[in-house]
Amino acid sequence: MIDAPTSARGIVLIGAQWGDEGKGKVVDLLAGRCDAVVRFQGGHNAGHTVIDDGRTRVLHLLPSGILCAGVECLIGNGVALYLPQLFKELESISGGGEKRLFISPGCPLILPSHIALDQARERHAGRGRIGTTGRGIGPAYEDRAARRALRAGELFAPREFRQRLRSAMSLHNFMLEKYYGAEPLDPDRIADQWLGMAEELRPMIDDIGIRLRRLHAEGGSVLFEGAQGAMLDIDHGTYPYVTSSSTVTAGALAGSGARLEQIGEVIGVVKAYTTRVGEGPFPTELNDETGEQLAREGAEFGATTGRPRRCGWFDAAAVRSAAQCASVGSLCITKLDVLDGLETLRICIGYRFEGRNIDTLPPFMDRYADCEPRYEECEGWQESTCGATRWEDLPVRARAYIRRLEELVGLEACIISTGPAREQTVIRRHPLGH
Ligand code: GDP
Ligand code: IMO
Ligand code: MG
């Protein structure tokens, strides 16, 4: 029997905008103080940037704790797993990371036919496309919901695996050929390739829920690393322009098998402005010189696809709503330095919708595109915040800006990031204590 622990030492860290908030940097920053980091949703559509010893690394599938020696890295059952990417990433980080990596047998596998379907569907949709990352995420999660997914644990029963793969792929190929007019793929070639990776995978397969609950019982601290952001959540996001998994806090439990009591704090990571990649409504988007300046100063290019990110002002109404539905308890505000030098800053405090003012998202998200932002202005600062590590060292107006964001969202900012590197951070309150 597992004894109940005295206090929860789990932190859920999720994006509270449309992704790319800087989660990778913050996870890497906190991971050194944790026993384990766990991914619980999404797949290699994520792109989490970590600066390690001056080197820029982008992790798509591996938890961002992998660069911290001694930290266990877990991939929960909610993650859609593309095996070639897993091994590619493991190879790119030298130093035996695979010995501290454990993967749930329940992870649904992404197959090449899911990727082909994702891409064919986007081509076919033309202007109605979602702007996906083309990584097969949607089709793989569809198969999971339809109960025809192949899961990681099935790789160890080769005959059954091959049969089930043929069956799943006969449907994929039917859609590819007959509906999208695309080339079908050979299931036996893919079965050979996937079964060929099974032995290398085998030592990493483990029950992630049991591992997490054991860590909890022992008083260990766990960091749940969200991918994407709350506004891309399949249920609560800007549907249909969303990803196909649960990016909010609830996903951390469903996608890992952890206990609710294990979660002590939920941190929502937000940029000091807003970005979005792909299609879909974005009320505070700036299609002007200022938008270009944010993109340039913030180097806003997708870490997965290299696409330019759309940029706009901070949307307090969106963050407030996202934070509420994701049970966020405090904020981490990143990329403050990108706003250095702007004369005037704007913050969206709510929307004009159907002739009235609203402070939250509209009741039904298909009307989100009809929301016009209502702005408040504040004065910018001309000094540099880049690399600042102390609250007192931030310019007065930068502090006023942060305080106003906190007030509008209704949450304190425990961490403020002032540059891409680990040490370029103001920690006002460490989520794991002193
Ligand atoms: P994630 O998907 O949430 O992990 O974020 P990404 O890694 O996709 O994108 C965030 C980008 O901003 C990366 O290039 C980071 O190196 C960078 N970054 C993170 N925090 C800061 C910051 O405070 N200032 C600046 N200038 N860049 C940052
Ligand atoms: P990280 O973890 C930003 C977006 C895509 C598209 C939509 C659906 O780095 O924050 P998908 O391939 O998931 O079916 O695409 O979601 N998207 C992201 N945007 N950051 C991400 O991940 C994203 N992952 C998916 O651009 O609009
Ligand atoms: Mg990213």
Tab-separated table of C-alpha atoms and ligand atoms in Angstrom:
chain	number	residue	atom	x	y	z
A	1	MET	CA	0.000	0.000	0.000
A	2	ILE	CA	1.160	3.540	-0.747
A	3	ASP	CA	1.080	5.976	2.170
A	4	ALA	CA	-0.507	9.371	1.645
A	5	PRO	CA	2.147	12.108	1.537
A	6	THR	CA	2.038	15.233	3.661
A	7	SER	CA	2.069	17.889	0.952
A	8	ALA	CA	1.656	18.102	-2.779
A	9	ARG	CA	4.872	18.864	-4.622
A	10	GLY	CA	3.539	18.806	-8.128
A	11	ILE	CA	3.506	21.787	-10.466
A	12	VAL	CA	1.493	21.900	-13.649
A	13	LEU	CA	2.963	24.326	-16.139
A	14	ILE	CA	0.759	25.129	-19.104
A	15	GLY	CA	0.608	27.740	-21.822
A	16	ALA	CA	-2.241	30.192	-21.236
A	17	GLN	CA	-2.285	31.695	-24.748
A	18	TRP	CA	-1.908	30.029	-28.169
A	19	GLY	CA	1.333	28.179	-27.501
A	20	ASP	CA	5.021	29.176	-27.730
A	21	GLU	CA	4.785	31.175	-24.514
A	22	GLY	CA	8.271	30.062	-23.463
A	23	LYS	CA	7.257	26.909	-21.579
A	24	GLY	CA	10.479	25.113	-22.533
A	25	LYS	CA	12.671	27.757	-20.916
A	26	VAL	CA	10.634	27.777	-17.709
A	27	VAL	CA	10.432	23.983	-17.460
A	28	ASP	CA	14.179	23.778	-17.896
A	29	LEU	CA	14.614	26.467	-15.245
A	30	LEU	CA	12.476	24.610	-12.693
A	31	ALA	CA	13.461	21.073	-13.653
A	32	GLY	CA	16.733	21.209	-11.717
A	33	ARG	CA	14.695	21.379	-8.517
A	34	CYS	CA	12.359	18.517	-9.518
A	35	ASP	CA	12.582	14.746	-9.379
A	36	ALA	CA	10.639	14.248	-12.584
A	37	VAL	CA	9.225	16.109	-15.573
A	38	VAL	CA	6.250	14.595	-17.382
A	39	ARG	CA	4.651	15.356	-20.751
A	40	PHE	CA	0.948	14.490	-20.763
A	41	GLN	CA	-0.527	15.583	-24.105
A	42	GLY	CA	0.344	16.652	-27.614
A	43	GLY	CA	3.152	15.170	-29.600
A	44	HIS	CA	5.946	16.420	-31.828
A	45	ASN	CA	3.759	19.339	-32.900
A	46	ALA	CA	5.304	21.046	-29.843
A	47	GLY	CA	8.558	22.966	-30.126
A	48	HIS	CA	10.090	23.844	-26.772
A	49	THR	CA	13.277	25.887	-26.872
A	50	VAL	CA	15.904	25.508	-24.185
A	51	ILE	CA	19.225	27.325	-24.084
A	52	ASP	CA	21.736	24.917	-22.612
A	53	ASP	CA	25.319	26.063	-22.115
A	54	GLY	CA	24.817	28.687	-24.784
A	55	ARG	CA	23.458	26.112	-27.244
A	56	THR	CA	19.911	26.418	-28.514
A	57	ARG	CA	18.020	23.138	-28.372
A	58	VAL	CA	14.479	22.584	-29.540
A	59	LEU	CA	12.650	19.653	-27.999
A	60	HIS	CA	9.506	18.385	-29.673
A	61	LEU	CA	8.692	15.162	-27.903
A	62	LEU	CA	11.115	14.730	-25.027
A	63	PRO	CA	10.251	16.521	-21.783
A	64	SER	CA	12.304	19.710	-21.426
A	65	GLY	CA	13.814	18.284	-18.226
A	66	ILE	CA	15.939	15.923	-20.329
A	67	LEU	CA	18.843	18.374	-20.309
A	68	CYS	CA	18.998	18.383	-16.492
A	69	ALA	CA	21.093	15.461	-15.284
A	70	GLY	CA	19.386	13.236	-12.773
A	71	VAL	CA	15.832	14.339	-13.549
A	72	GLU	CA	13.474	11.535	-14.542
A	73	CYS	CA	11.628	12.260	-17.768
A	74	LEU	CA	8.240	10.706	-18.312
A	75	ILE	CA	5.962	10.538	-21.338
A	76	GLY	CA	2.404	9.880	-20.230
A	77	ASN	CA	-0.374	7.985	-21.980
A	78	GLY	CA	-1.881	11.241	-23.310
A	79	VAL	CA	1.068	11.909	-25.622
A	80	ALA	CA	0.818	10.936	-29.297
A	81	LEU	CA	4.120	9.223	-29.974
A	82	TYR	CA	5.995	9.346	-33.266
A	83	LEU	CA	8.797	6.848	-32.789
A	84	PRO	CA	11.240	8.116	-35.457
A	85	GLN	CA	11.134	11.547	-33.781
A	86	LEU	CA	11.702	10.008	-30.341
A	87	PHE	CA	14.903	8.274	-31.431
A	88	LYS	CA	16.070	11.263	-33.451
A	89	GLU	CA	15.767	13.505	-30.408
A	90	LEU	CA	17.392	10.996	-28.094
A	91	GLU	CA	20.317	10.787	-30.471
A	92	SER	CA	20.664	14.557	-30.579
A	93	ILE	CA	21.074	14.871	-26.821
A	94	SER	CA	24.153	12.970	-25.918
A	95	GLY	CA	24.649	11.734	-22.356
A	96	GLY	CA	22.429	8.717	-21.820
A	97	GLY	CA	19.120	10.588	-21.496
A	98	GLU	CA	17.332	7.357	-22.475
A	99	LYS	CA	18.235	5.826	-19.107
A	100	ARG	CA	16.064	8.394	-17.323
A	101	LEU	CA	13.264	8.330	-19.882
A	102	PHE	CA	10.106	6.295	-19.285
A	103	ILE	CA	7.188	6.023	-21.668
A	104	SER	CA	3.647	4.829	-21.097
A	105	PRO	CA	2.563	1.724	-23.018
A	106	GLY	CA	-0.750	3.544	-23.485
A	107	CYS	CA	0.655	6.255	-25.780
A	108	PRO	CA	-1.182	6.212	-29.117
A	109	LEU	CA	1.316	5.871	-31.966
A	110	ILE	CA	1.497	8.364	-34.785
A	111	LEU	CA	1.955	6.498	-38.065
A	112	PRO	CA	3.204	7.856	-41.390
A	113	SER	CA	-0.361	7.486	-42.683
A	114	HIS	CA	-1.593	9.898	-39.977
A	115	ILE	CA	0.955	12.429	-41.200
A	116	ALA	CA	-0.076	11.876	-44.817
A	117	LEU	CA	-3.740	12.311	-43.859
A	118	ASP	CA	-3.067	15.486	-41.877
A	119	GLN	CA	-1.229	17.026	-44.808
A	120	ALA	CA	-3.683	15.837	-47.469
A	121	ARG	CA	-6.579	17.198	-45.435
A	122	GLU	CA	-4.950	20.607	-45.064
A	123	ARG	CA	-4.257	20.772	-48.802
A	124	HIS	CA	-7.820	19.744	-49.553
A	125	ALA	CA	-9.289	22.322	-47.144
A	126	GLY	CA	-7.648	25.209	-49.012
A	127	ARG	CA	-8.680	28.459	-47.359
A	128	GLY	CA	-10.614	26.529	-44.698
A	129	ARG	CA	-7.441	24.883	-43.405
A	130	ILE	CA	-6.519	24.894	-39.705
A	131	GLY	CA	-2.845	25.583	-40.340
A	132	THR	CA	-1.737	22.448	-38.486
A	133	THR	CA	1.888	21.558	-37.963
A	134	GLY	CA	1.388	18.634	-40.366
A	135	ARG	CA	2.637	16.133	-37.792
A	136	GLY	CA	-0.349	13.777	-37.916
A	137	ILE	CA	-1.670	14.903	-34.531
A	138	GLY	CA	-5.369	15.213	-35.465
A	139	PRO	CA	-5.667	11.857	-37.294
A	140	ALA	CA	-3.744	10.028	-34.524
A	141	TYR	CA	-6.037	11.342	-31.783
A	142	GLU	CA	-9.052	10.565	-33.989
A	143	ASP	CA	-7.935	6.940	-34.102
A	144	ARG	CA	-7.534	6.923	-30.330
A	145	ALA	CA	-11.111	8.192	-29.887
A	146	ALA	CA	-12.348	5.694	-32.468
A	147	ARG	CA	-10.569	2.907	-30.558
A	148	ARG	CA	-8.484	1.838	-33.502
A	149	ALA	CA	-5.170	3.411	-32.458
A	150	LEU	CA	-2.061	1.293	-32.115
A	151	ARG	CA	-0.492	1.956	-28.758
A	152	ALA	CA	3.158	1.744	-27.740
A	153	GLY	CA	2.657	-1.370	-25.604
A	154	GLU	CA	1.327	-3.314	-28.596
A	155	LEU	CA	4.714	-3.310	-30.295
A	156	PHE	CA	5.741	-6.299	-28.185
A	157	ALA	CA	3.178	-8.636	-29.753
A	158	PRO	CA	4.449	-8.428	-33.352
A	159	ARG	CA	1.880	-10.636	-35.078
A	160	GLU	CA	-1.116	-8.855	-33.572
A	161	PHE	CA	0.567	-5.476	-34.116
A	162	ARG	CA	0.980	-6.142	-37.823
A	163	GLN	CA	-2.609	-7.266	-38.177
A	164	ARG	CA	-4.049	-4.286	-36.348
A	165	LEU	CA	-1.781	-1.938	-38.285
A	166	ARG	CA	-2.972	-3.403	-41.583
A	167	SER	CA	-6.543	-2.950	-40.490
A	168	ALA	CA	-6.083	0.675	-39.334
A	169	MET	CA	-4.100	1.522	-42.442
A	170	SER	CA	-6.630	0.025	-44.820
A	171	LEU	CA	-8.958	2.792	-43.664
A	172	HIS	CA	-6.193	5.428	-43.857
A	173	ASN	CA	-5.299	4.334	-47.373
A	174	PHE	CA	-8.928	4.314	-48.432
A	175	MET	CA	-9.256	7.944	-47.328
A	176	LEU	CA	-5.912	8.941	-48.814
A	177	GLU	CA	-6.639	7.418	-52.208
A	178	LYS	CA	-10.346	7.687	-52.686
A	179	TYR	CA	-11.104	10.909	-50.872
A	180	TYR	CA	-7.954	12.995	-51.111
A	181	GLY	CA	-6.499	11.539	-54.303
A	182	ALA	CA	-3.172	10.985	-52.516
A	183	GLU	CA	-0.731	8.084	-52.632
A	184	PRO	CA	-1.469	5.113	-50.341
A	185	LEU	CA	1.264	3.791	-48.026
A	186	ASP	CA	2.500	0.234	-47.611
A	187	PRO	CA	1.388	-1.155	-44.208
A	188	ASP	CA	3.894	-4.010	-44.172
A	189	ARG	CA	6.825	-1.707	-44.757
A	190	ILE	CA	5.661	0.472	-41.871
A	191	ALA	CA	5.030	-2.570	-39.649
A	192	ASP	CA	8.627	-3.744	-40.326
A	193	GLN	CA	10.027	-0.329	-39.547
A	194	TRP	CA	8.006	0.120	-36.342
A	195	LEU	CA	8.615	-3.408	-35.069
A	196	GLY	CA	12.292	-2.819	-35.781
A	197	MET	CA	12.260	-0.071	-33.127
A	198	ALA	CA	10.494	-2.175	-30.486
A	199	GLU	CA	13.566	-3.608	-28.762
A	200	GLU	CA	15.180	-0.223	-28.383
A	201	LEU	CA	11.951	1.095	-26.920
A	202	ARG	CA	11.300	-1.804	-24.550
A	203	PRO	CA	13.492	-0.703	-21.594
A	204	MET	CA	11.762	2.694	-21.577
A	205	ILE	CA	8.228	1.340	-21.378
A	206	ASP	CA	6.756	1.581	-17.911
A	207	ASP	CA	3.555	2.420	-16.047
A	208	ILE	CA	3.818	6.206	-15.732
A	209	GLY	CA	0.829	6.492	-13.380
A	210	ILE	CA	2.460	4.122	-10.893
A	211	ARG	CA	5.777	5.969	-11.151
A	212	LEU	CA	4.100	9.300	-10.500
A	213	ARG	CA	2.044	8.045	-7.589
A	214	ARG	CA	5.140	6.458	-6.061
A	215	LEU	CA	7.068	9.715	-6.403
A	216	HIS	CA	4.182	11.504	-4.723
A	217	ALA	CA	4.134	9.057	-1.832
A	218	GLU	CA	7.859	9.577	-1.355
A	219	GLY	CA	7.446	13.360	-1.279
A	220	GLY	CA	9.120	13.828	-4.651
A	221	SER	CA	8.419	16.879	-6.789
A	222	VAL	CA	7.018	16.523	-10.272
A	223	LEU	CA	6.685	19.079	-13.021
A	224	PHE	CA	3.876	18.490	-15.517
A	225	GLU	CA	4.987	20.090	-18.795
A	226	GLY	CA	2.125	21.310	-20.947
A	227	ALA	CA	2.428	21.618	-24.698
A	228	GLN	CA	0.519	24.098	-26.890
A	229	GLY	CA	-1.703	26.465	-24.869
A	230	ALA	CA	-5.142	26.739	-23.279
A	231	MET	CA	-6.516	28.698	-26.248
A	232	LEU	CA	-5.617	25.712	-28.449
A	233	ASP	CA	-7.448	23.251	-26.176
A	234	ILE	CA	-9.758	20.873	-28.031
A	235	ASP	CA	-12.735	21.801	-25.812
A	236	HIS	CA	-11.997	25.253	-24.423
A	237	GLY	CA	-9.962	26.796	-27.221
A	238	THR	CA	-10.835	28.679	-30.389
A	239	TYR	CA	-12.488	25.615	-31.947
A	240	PRO	CA	-12.086	24.444	-34.700
A	241	TYR	CA	-8.739	26.277	-34.882
A	242	VAL	CA	-7.248	24.203	-32.082
A	243	THR	CA	-5.081	21.172	-31.576
A	244	SER	CA	-6.617	17.765	-30.841
A	245	SER	CA	-5.713	17.273	-27.185
A	246	SER	CA	-6.634	18.613	-23.785
A	247	THR	CA	-4.066	21.318	-23.093
A	248	VAL	CA	-5.621	22.517	-19.835
A	249	THR	CA	-4.809	21.261	-16.348
A	250	ALA	CA	-7.343	18.436	-16.492
A	251	GLY	CA	-5.242	16.922	-19.263
A	252	ALA	CA	-2.313	16.556	-16.857
A	253	LEU	CA	-4.195	13.945	-14.845
A	254	ALA	CA	-5.942	12.146	-17.712
A	255	GLY	CA	-2.750	12.074	-19.747
A	256	SER	CA	-0.465	10.717	-17.039
A	257	GLY	CA	-2.411	8.795	-14.425
A	258	ALA	CA	-1.274	11.110	-11.604
A	259	ARG	CA	-3.420	11.760	-8.549
A	260	LEU	CA	-5.296	15.015	-8.147
A	261	GLU	CA	-3.739	15.586	-4.700
A	262	GLN	CA	-0.360	15.533	-6.385
A	263	ILE	CA	-0.938	18.944	-7.915
A	264	GLY	CA	0.104	21.758	-5.612
A	265	GLU	CA	0.240	24.641	-8.050
A	266	VAL	CA	-0.755	25.457	-11.603
A	267	ILE	CA	1.380	28.011	-13.426
A	268	GLY	CA	0.145	29.634	-16.609
A	269	VAL	CA	2.946	30.809	-18.883
A	270	VAL	CA	2.153	33.880	-20.979
A	271	LYS	CA	4.170	36.184	-23.165
A	272	ALA	CA	4.070	39.892	-22.292
A	273	TYR	CA	2.287	40.183	-25.665
A	274	THR	CA	0.535	37.540	-27.796
A	275	THR	CA	1.491	35.288	-30.692
A	276	ARG	CA	-0.315	32.676	-32.685
A	277	VAL	CA	0.802	30.279	-35.455
A	278	GLY	CA	-1.653	28.876	-37.948
A	279	GLU	CA	-5.166	30.013	-38.779
A	280	GLY	CA	-7.983	31.174	-36.532
A	281	PRO	CA	-9.268	34.314	-34.828
A	282	PHE	CA	-6.775	36.529	-33.017
A	283	PRO	CA	-8.475	39.770	-31.915
A	284	THR	CA	-5.346	41.684	-30.853
A	285	GLU	CA	-3.298	40.783	-33.934
A	286	LEU	CA	-1.194	43.638	-35.308
A	287	ASN	CA	-0.832	43.747	-39.064
A	288	ASP	CA	1.411	46.779	-38.980
A	289	GLU	CA	4.851	48.083	-38.152
A	290	THR	CA	4.472	47.333	-34.424
A	291	GLY	CA	3.499	43.726	-35.184
A	292	GLU	CA	6.592	43.434	-37.337
A	293	GLN	CA	8.725	44.914	-34.576
A	294	LEU	CA	7.417	42.353	-32.058
A	295	ALA	CA	8.106	39.547	-34.536
A	296	ARG	CA	11.602	40.833	-35.200
A	297	GLU	CA	12.610	41.579	-31.606
A	298	GLY	CA	10.996	38.391	-30.327
A	299	ALA	CA	12.388	36.235	-33.178
A	300	GLU	CA	8.867	34.954	-33.672
A	301	PHE	CA	9.278	32.000	-35.977
A	302	GLY	CA	7.688	28.634	-35.156
A	303	ALA	CA	10.105	26.262	-33.393
A	304	THR	CA	8.506	23.282	-35.182
A	305	THR	CA	7.602	24.473	-38.674
A	306	GLY	CA	9.609	27.694	-38.982
A	307	ARG	CA	6.435	29.577	-39.926
A	308	PRO	CA	6.315	33.265	-38.944
A	309	ARG	CA	4.170	33.746	-35.851
A	310	ARG	CA	1.364	36.276	-35.914
A	311	CYS	CA	1.955	38.923	-33.228
A	312	GLY	CA	-0.302	41.234	-31.245
A	313	TRP	CA	-0.938	42.982	-27.939
A	314	PHE	CA	-1.452	41.176	-24.655
A	315	ASP	CA	-5.050	39.995	-24.398
A	316	ALA	CA	-6.013	40.063	-20.721
A	317	ALA	CA	-9.555	38.908	-21.456
A	318	ALA	CA	-8.314	35.785	-23.233
A	319	VAL	CA	-5.711	35.013	-20.565
A	320	ARG	CA	-8.210	35.571	-17.757
A	321	SER	CA	-10.686	33.151	-19.353
A	322	ALA	CA	-8.010	30.604	-20.197
A	323	ALA	CA	-6.579	30.819	-16.683
A	324	GLN	CA	-9.973	30.244	-15.151
A	325	CYS	CA	-10.870	27.191	-17.165
A	326	ALA	CA	-7.392	25.754	-16.628
A	327	SER	CA	-7.358	26.437	-12.840
A	328	VAL	CA	-4.219	28.545	-13.171
A	329	GLY	CA	-3.056	29.875	-9.794
A	330	SER	CA	-0.139	32.080	-10.822
A	331	LEU	CA	1.520	33.432	-13.932
A	332	CYS	CA	4.927	33.321	-15.465
A	333	ILE	CA	5.331	36.264	-17.842
A	334	THR	CA	7.965	35.817	-20.538
A	335	LYS	CA	9.636	37.988	-23.162
A	336	LEU	CA	9.252	41.245	-21.263
A	337	ASP	CA	12.480	42.408	-22.940
A	338	VAL	CA	10.843	42.254	-26.369
A	339	LEU	CA	8.690	45.254	-25.398
A	340	ASP	CA	11.744	47.397	-24.519
A	341	GLY	CA	11.751	50.694	-26.379
A	342	LEU	CA	8.102	50.757	-27.452
A	343	GLU	CA	6.625	54.165	-26.762
A	344	THR	CA	3.109	53.075	-25.931
A	345	LEU	CA	1.773	49.656	-25.053
A	346	ARG	CA	-1.782	48.469	-25.376
A	347	ILE	CA	-3.559	45.829	-23.329
A	348	CYS	CA	-6.849	44.284	-24.376
A	349	ILE	CA	-9.134	44.485	-21.339
A	350	GLY	CA	-12.265	43.011	-22.935
A	351	TYR	CA	-14.200	42.973	-26.184
A	352	ARG	CA	-16.981	44.755	-27.965
A	353	PHE	CA	-19.381	41.996	-28.995
A	354	GLU	CA	-22.890	42.325	-30.464
A	355	GLY	CA	-23.067	45.969	-29.451
A	356	ARG	CA	-22.065	45.480	-25.813
A	357	ASN	CA	-18.923	45.230	-23.730
A	358	ILE	CA	-17.847	41.815	-22.480
A	359	ASP	CA	-14.882	41.001	-20.227
A	360	THR	CA	-14.577	37.304	-21.086
A	361	LEU	CA	-14.619	35.153	-24.192
A	362	PRO	CA	-17.974	35.027	-25.994
A	363	PRO	CA	-20.302	32.233	-24.857
A	364	PHE	CA	-19.706	30.249	-28.045
A	365	MET	CA	-16.303	30.314	-29.642
A	366	ASP	CA	-17.471	30.320	-33.248
A	367	ARG	CA	-18.340	33.980	-32.663
A	368	TYR	CA	-14.865	34.869	-31.421
A	369	ALA	CA	-13.925	36.392	-34.760
A	370	ASP	CA	-16.690	38.970	-34.187
A	371	CYS	CA	-15.107	40.231	-30.970
A	372	GLU	CA	-13.346	43.559	-31.225
A	373	PRO	CA	-10.732	44.284	-28.595
A	374	ARG	CA	-11.182	47.166	-26.167
A	375	TYR	CA	-7.789	48.589	-25.268
A	376	GLU	CA	-6.184	50.391	-22.437
A	377	GLU	CA	-2.922	52.210	-23.079
A	378	CYS	CA	0.130	52.450	-20.899
A	379	GLU	CA	3.457	54.132	-21.331
A	380	GLY	CA	6.353	52.016	-22.489
A	381	TRP	CA	9.871	52.127	-21.091
A	382	GLN	CA	13.026	53.096	-22.943
A	383	GLU	CA	15.514	51.249	-20.723
A	384	SER	CA	16.620	47.661	-21.365
A	385	THR	CA	15.115	44.873	-19.274
A	386	CYS	CA	17.164	42.240	-21.070
A	387	GLY	CA	18.764	39.846	-18.620
A	388	ALA	CA	17.374	41.525	-15.493
A	389	THR	CA	17.237	39.177	-12.506
A	390	ARG	CA	15.788	41.437	-9.805
A	391	TRP	CA	12.346	43.018	-9.610
A	392	GLU	CA	13.888	46.259	-8.280
A	393	ASP	CA	16.094	46.503	-11.364
A	394	LEU	CA	13.179	46.601	-13.787
A	395	PRO	CA	12.214	50.065	-15.053
A	396	VAL	CA	9.331	51.635	-13.115
A	397	ARG	CA	7.049	51.507	-16.146
A	398	ALA	CA	7.864	47.863	-16.822
A	399	ARG	CA	6.892	47.061	-13.247
A	400	ALA	CA	3.696	49.083	-13.662
A	401	TYR	CA	2.920	47.111	-16.845
A	402	ILE	CA	3.412	43.773	-15.077
A	403	ARG	CA	1.290	44.933	-12.126
A	404	ARG	CA	-1.490	45.968	-14.499
A	405	LEU	CA	-1.425	42.574	-16.230
A	406	GLU	CA	-1.622	40.882	-12.829
A	407	GLU	CA	-4.552	43.055	-11.854
A	408	LEU	CA	-6.451	42.449	-15.082
A	409	VAL	CA	-5.876	38.706	-15.074
A	410	GLY	CA	-6.385	38.472	-11.319
A	411	LEU	CA	-3.203	36.464	-10.658
A	412	GLU	CA	0.287	37.197	-9.378
A	413	ALA	CA	3.274	36.755	-11.666
A	414	CYS	CA	5.717	34.600	-9.729
A	415	ILE	CA	8.312	34.491	-12.533
A	416	ILE	CA	9.221	37.105	-15.132
A	417	SER	CA	11.488	36.146	-17.980
A	418	THR	CA	13.785	38.784	-19.439
A	419	GLY	CA	15.699	36.760	-22.013
A	420	PRO	CA	15.871	33.260	-23.512
A	421	ALA	CA	18.588	31.936	-21.196
A	422	ARG	CA	17.926	30.235	-17.839
A	423	GLU	CA	19.547	32.947	-15.764
A	424	GLN	CA	17.720	35.811	-17.506
A	425	THR	CA	14.852	35.541	-15.076
A	426	VAL	CA	13.292	37.476	-12.226
A	427	ILE	CA	11.993	35.026	-9.634
A	428	ARG	CA	9.638	36.864	-7.301
A	429	ARG	CA	8.430	33.679	-5.644
A	430	HIS	CA	9.925	30.286	-6.418
A	431	PRO	CA	7.095	27.791	-6.975
A	432	LEU	CA	9.156	25.145	-5.190
A	433	GLY	CA	10.071	27.359	-2.245
A	434	HIS	CA	13.548	28.568	-1.285
B	1	GDP	P1	7.288	26.996	-25.937
B	1	GDP	O1	6.702	26.277	-27.083
B	1	GDP	O2	6.251	27.570	-25.032
B	1	GDP	O3	8.329	26.223	-25.197
B	1	GDP	O4	8.043	28.266	-26.555
B	1	GDP	P2	9.025	28.255	-27.834
B	1	GDP	O5	10.316	27.691	-27.432
B	1	GDP	O6	8.346	27.668	-29.019
B	1	GDP	O7	9.132	29.803	-28.139
B	1	GDP	C1	9.608	30.711	-27.208
B	1	GDP	C2	10.814	31.446	-27.804
B	1	GDP	O8	11.100	32.572	-27.017
B	1	GDP	C3	12.063	30.619	-27.813
B	1	GDP	O9	12.834	30.980	-28.921
B	1	GDP	C4	12.769	31.019	-26.528
B	1	GDP	O10	14.181	30.839	-26.579
B	1	GDP	C5	12.412	32.463	-26.446
B	1	GDP	N1	12.276	33.034	-25.109
B	1	GDP	C6	11.774	32.469	-23.981
B	1	GDP	N2	11.727	33.355	-22.975
B	1	GDP	C7	12.225	34.512	-23.481
B	1	GDP	C8	12.405	35.831	-22.953
B	1	GDP	O11	12.095	36.121	-21.808
B	1	GDP	N3	12.933	36.774	-23.797
B	1	GDP	C9	13.266	36.506	-25.080
B	1	GDP	N4	13.754	37.485	-25.827
B	1	GDP	N5	13.101	35.279	-25.607
B	1	GDP	C10	12.571	34.311	-24.831
B	2	IMO	P1	4.133	24.478	-28.333
B	2	IMO	O1	4.077	23.319	-27.371
B	2	IMO	C1	1.984	26.967	-31.215
B	2	IMO	C2	-1.129	24.992	-33.570
B	2	IMO	C3	-0.893	24.852	-35.050
B	2	IMO	C4	-2.329	24.916	-35.547
B	2	IMO	C5	-3.092	24.155	-34.464
B	2	IMO	C6	-3.349	22.686	-34.805
B	2	IMO	O2	5.453	24.690	-28.962
B	2	IMO	O3	3.558	25.698	-27.694
B	2	IMO	P2	-1.808	20.514	-34.825
B	2	IMO	O4	-0.580	20.211	-35.605
B	2	IMO	O5	-1.636	20.459	-33.355
B	2	IMO	O6	-3.004	19.722	-35.290
B	2	IMO	O7	-2.143	22.047	-35.211
B	2	IMO	O8	-2.307	24.235	-33.301
B	2	IMO	N1	-0.048	24.430	-32.717
B	2	IMO	C7	0.824	25.185	-32.035
B	2	IMO	N2	1.003	26.518	-32.013
B	2	IMO	N3	2.750	26.161	-30.419
B	2	IMO	C8	2.550	24.832	-30.425
B	2	IMO	O9	3.176	24.014	-29.560
B	2	IMO	C9	1.589	24.272	-31.280
B	2	IMO	N4	1.183	23.014	-31.547
B	2	IMO	C10	0.171	23.127	-32.407
B	2	IMO	O10	-0.106	25.909	-35.546
B	2	IMO	O11	-2.788	26.243	-35.522
B	3	MG	MG	6.802	26.207	-29.152
